[in-house]
Coordinates of C-alpha atoms in Angstrom, one line a residue:
X1 CA 8.1 -31.1 0.3
X2 CA 4.9 -29.3 1.2
X3 CA 3.2 -27.3 -1.6
X4 CA 3.4 -23.5 -1.6
X5 CA -0.1 -22.2 -0.9
X6 CA -1.6 -18.7 -0.6
X7 CA -4.2 -18.6 2.2
X8 CA -6.4 -15.4 2.4
X9 CA -7.5 -14.7 6.0
X10 CA -11.0 -13.3 6.6
X11 CA -11.3 -10.5 9.1
X12 CA -13.9 -8.0 10.2
X13 CA -13.5 -4.4 8.8
X14 CA -10.3 -3.0 10.4
X15 CA -10.2 0.6 11.4
X16 CA -7.9 3.1 13.0
X17 CA -8.9 1.7 16.3
X18 CA -7.1 -1.6 15.4
X19 CA -3.5 -2.5 15.6
X20 CA -2.4 -4.5 12.5
X21 CA -0.2 -6.8 14.5
X22 CA -2.9 -7.6 17.0
X23 CA -5.4 -8.2 14.2
X24 CA -3.1 -10.6 12.4
X25 CA -2.6 -12.5 15.7
X26 CA -6.3 -12.6 16.3
X27 CA -7.3 -13.9 12.9
X28 CA -4.3 -15.8 11.7
X29 CA -1.9 -16.4 14.6
X30 CA -3.0 -20.0 15.0
X31 CA -2.2 -20.8 11.4
X32 CA 1.2 -19.2 11.0
X33 CA 4.5 -21.2 11.3
X34 CA 8.1 -20.3 10.9
X35 CA 7.9 -21.7 7.4
X36 CA 5.5 -19.0 6.3
X37 CA 5.4 -15.4 5.0
X38 CA 2.7 -13.1 6.4
X39 CA 1.4 -10.5 3.9
X40 CA -0.7 -7.5 4.8
X41 CA -2.5 -5.3 2.3
X42 CA -1.0 -1.8 2.3
X43 CA -4.3 0.1 2.3
X44 CA -5.5 -1.7 5.4
X45 CA -2.2 -1.2 7.2
X46 CA -2.5 2.5 6.4
X47 CA -6.1 2.6 7.7
X48 CA -5.1 1.1 11.0
X49 CA -2.4 3.8 11.3
X50 CA -5.1 6.5 10.8
X51 CA -3.6 7.5 7.5
X52 CA -6.7 8.7 5.6
X53 CA -8.6 11.8 5.1
X54 CA -12.0 12.9 3.7
X55 CA -11.9 15.1 0.5
X56 CA -13.9 17.8 2.2
X57 CA -11.2 18.2 4.8
X58 CA -8.7 19.3 2.1
X59 CA -8.0 22.9 1.1
X60 CA -7.2 22.7 -2.6
X61 CA -4.2 24.9 -3.4
X62 CA -3.4 26.5 -6.8
X63 CA -0.4 24.3 -7.3
X64 CA -2.7 21.2 -7.1
X65 CA -5.2 22.8 -9.6
X66 CA -2.4 23.6 -12.0
X67 CA -0.7 20.2 -11.9
X68 CA -4.1 18.4 -12.2
X69 CA -4.6 20.0 -15.6
X70 CA -1.7 18.0 -17.0
X71 CA -2.5 14.6 -15.6
X72 CA -4.2 11.9 -17.8
X73 CA -7.7 10.9 -16.6
X74 CA -6.8 7.8 -14.7
X75 CA -5.3 7.0 -11.3
X76 CA -5.3 8.9 -8.0
X77 CA -3.4 11.9 -9.3
X78 CA -6.1 12.5 -11.9
X79 CA -8.3 13.6 -9.0
X80 CA -7.7 17.1 -7.7
X81 CA -8.3 15.7 -4.2
X82 CA -5.7 12.9 -4.7
X83 CA -3.2 15.5 -5.9
X84 CA -3.8 17.7 -2.9
X85 CA -3.6 14.8 -0.5
X86 CA -0.2 13.9 -1.9
X87 CA 0.9 17.5 -1.4
X88 CA -0.1 17.3 2.3
X89 CA 2.5 14.6 2.6
X90 CA 5.2 15.6 0.1
X91 CA 4.9 19.4 0.3
X92 CA 3.3 21.5 -2.4
X93 CA 6.5 23.1 -3.7
X94 CA 8.3 19.8 -3.7
X95 CA 5.5 18.3 -5.7
X96 CA 5.4 21.1 -8.2
X97 CA 9.2 21.1 -8.6
X98 CA 9.2 17.3 -9.0
X99 CA 6.4 17.4 -11.5
X100 CA 8.4 19.8 -13.7
X101 CA 11.5 17.7 -13.4
X102 CA 9.5 14.6 -14.3
X103 CA 8.0 16.3 -17.3
X104 CA 11.5 17.3 -18.6
X105 CA 12.9 13.8 -17.9
X106 CA 10.1 12.3 -20.0
X107 CA 11.1 14.4 -22.9
X108 CA 14.5 12.7 -22.7
X109 CA 13.0 9.3 -22.4
X110 CA 13.2 8.7 -18.6
X111 CA 9.8 7.9 -17.1
X112 CA 8.8 7.7 -13.4
X113 CA 11.0 10.5 -12.0
X114 CA 8.0 12.4 -10.5
X115 CA 6.8 9.3 -8.7
X116 CA 10.3 8.4 -7.5
X117 CA 10.7 11.8 -5.9
X118 CA 7.1 11.9 -4.5
X119 CA 6.3 8.4 -3.4
X120 CA 2.9 9.2 -1.9
X121 CA 1.7 10.2 -5.3
X122 CA 1.9 6.6 -6.4
X123 CA 0.6 5.1 -3.1
X124 CA -2.5 7.2 -2.4
X125 CA -5.8 5.4 -2.9
X126 CA -8.4 7.8 -4.2
X127 CA -12.1 7.9 -3.1
X128 CA -13.8 4.5 -4.0
X129 CA -10.3 3.0 -4.2
X130 CA -10.6 1.0 -1.0
X131 CA -13.2 -0.9 1.1
X132 CA -16.3 0.6 2.7
X133 CA -16.6 2.7 4.8
X134 CA -13.3 4.1 3.8
X135 CA -14.4 4.3 0.1
X136 CA -15.4 7.9 1.0
X137 CA -11.8 8.7 2.0
X138 CA -8.4 9.1 0.4
X139 CA -6.0 6.6 1.9
X140 CA -2.3 7.4 2.1
X141 CA 0.4 4.9 1.8
X142 CA 1.4 3.2 5.1
X143 CA 4.2 4.5 7.3
X144 CA 7.2 2.8 8.8
X145 CA 6.6 -0.3 6.7
X146 CA 9.8 -2.2 7.5
X147 CA 9.3 -1.7 11.2
X148 CA 5.8 -2.9 11.0
X149 CA 6.9 -6.0 9.1
X150 CA 9.5 -6.7 11.8
X151 CA 6.8 -6.4 14.5
X152 CA 4.5 -8.8 12.6
X153 CA 7.3 -11.3 12.1
X154 CA 8.3 -11.2 15.8
X155 CA 4.8 -11.5 17.1
X156 CA 3.7 -14.3 14.8
X157 CA 6.9 -16.3 14.7
X158 CA 6.7 -16.3 10.9
X159 CA 9.7 -16.7 8.6
X160 CA 9.0 -13.2 7.4
X161 CA 6.4 -10.5 6.7
X162 CA 5.7 -8.0 4.0
X163 CA 3.3 -5.2 3.3
X164 CA 2.1 -5.4 -0.3
X165 CA 0.4 -3.2 -2.9
X166 CA -1.4 -5.6 -5.4
X167 CA -4.2 -5.0 -7.7
X168 CA -6.3 -7.0 -10.3
X169 CA -4.3 -5.6 -13.2
X170 CA -1.4 -7.8 -12.2
X171 CA 0.6 -5.0 -10.6
X172 CA 2.4 -6.2 -7.5
X173 CA 4.8 -4.4 -5.3
X174 CA 6.2 -5.0 -1.8
X175 CA 6.3 -1.7 0.1
X176 CA 7.8 -3.0 3.3
X177 CA 9.5 -6.2 4.4
X178 CA 11.2 -7.9 7.3
X179 CA 14.9 -8.6 7.2
X180 CA 16.1 -11.3 4.7
X181 CA 13.1 -11.2 2.4
X182 CA 13.5 -10.7 -1.3
X183 CA 10.7 -8.2 -2.3
X184 CA 10.8 -9.1 -6.0
X185 CA 10.3 -12.8 -5.2
X186 CA 7.3 -12.1 -3.0
X187 CA 5.8 -9.7 -5.5
X188 CA 5.8 -12.4 -8.1
X189 CA 4.1 -14.9 -5.8
X190 CA 1.3 -12.3 -5.1
X191 CA 0.9 -11.2 -8.8
X192 CA -2.6 -12.7 -9.1
X193 CA -3.9 -10.7 -6.1
X194 CA -5.0 -13.1 -3.5
X195 CA -6.1 -10.2 -1.3
X196 CA -9.7 -9.1 -0.9
X197 CA -10.1 -5.6 0.6
X198 CA -13.8 -5.2 -0.4
X199 CA -16.6 -7.5 0.4
X200 CA -14.2 -10.4 0.9
X201 CA -12.5 -8.7 3.8
X202 CA -9.3 -10.8 3.5
X203 CA -6.6 -8.1 3.8
X204 CA -4.1 -10.7 5.2
X205 CA -2.6 -13.5 3.1
X206 CA -0.3 -16.3 4.4
X207 CA 2.2 -17.7 2.0
X208 CA 2.3 -21.2 3.5
X209 CA 5.4 -23.4 3.3
X210 CA 7.6 -20.7 1.8
X211 CA 10.9 -22.0 3.2
X212 CA 10.4 -25.3 1.4
X213 CA 10.6 -23.4 -1.9
X214 CA 13.0 -20.5 -1.1
X215 CA 16.0 -22.0 -3.0
X216 CA 14.1 -23.4 -5.9

């Protein structure tokens, strides 16, 4: 039985002029088999979809200023620009209403209601939160993630594909997957963050020989 291996794939800096499926084929297509899982970093997928904005392009509304006063000083929602960017996707009144509901839910011991209702609030990478030259931008979460994963799987002939959000704090989540993939299982495999979105420029990771270990 072949060993399970995580293989980071170096690329150039990918931009909105790139297609993530084409980029994976260009840099990793020769090394992918039907025993493997192809993993793409969520921020890079979003960038190739053009899902980013510069802070100076945002008009900060009073709802964003109000909510920002009650957010602890860490994470994208601690930034007034991150808050406004999320509102551009989720709607300012929906964000405010969800924020109030989330605060009430916390009083009764239920956390995470706000982020469950406003998914972009947890997915946005704030300024400096991603690789240059996009470190001057806010990057939204990727769109149509399951569809993109199916396209990656079909193009590469891989066993499966995922789009993952992983960081160096051992937080790992699968945001999109092709059919038949267990997202929790893949998130555990990626927990030590094999991606490199900064100087390493390795936003693609191949989980080699996955099918040899799928039932273990």
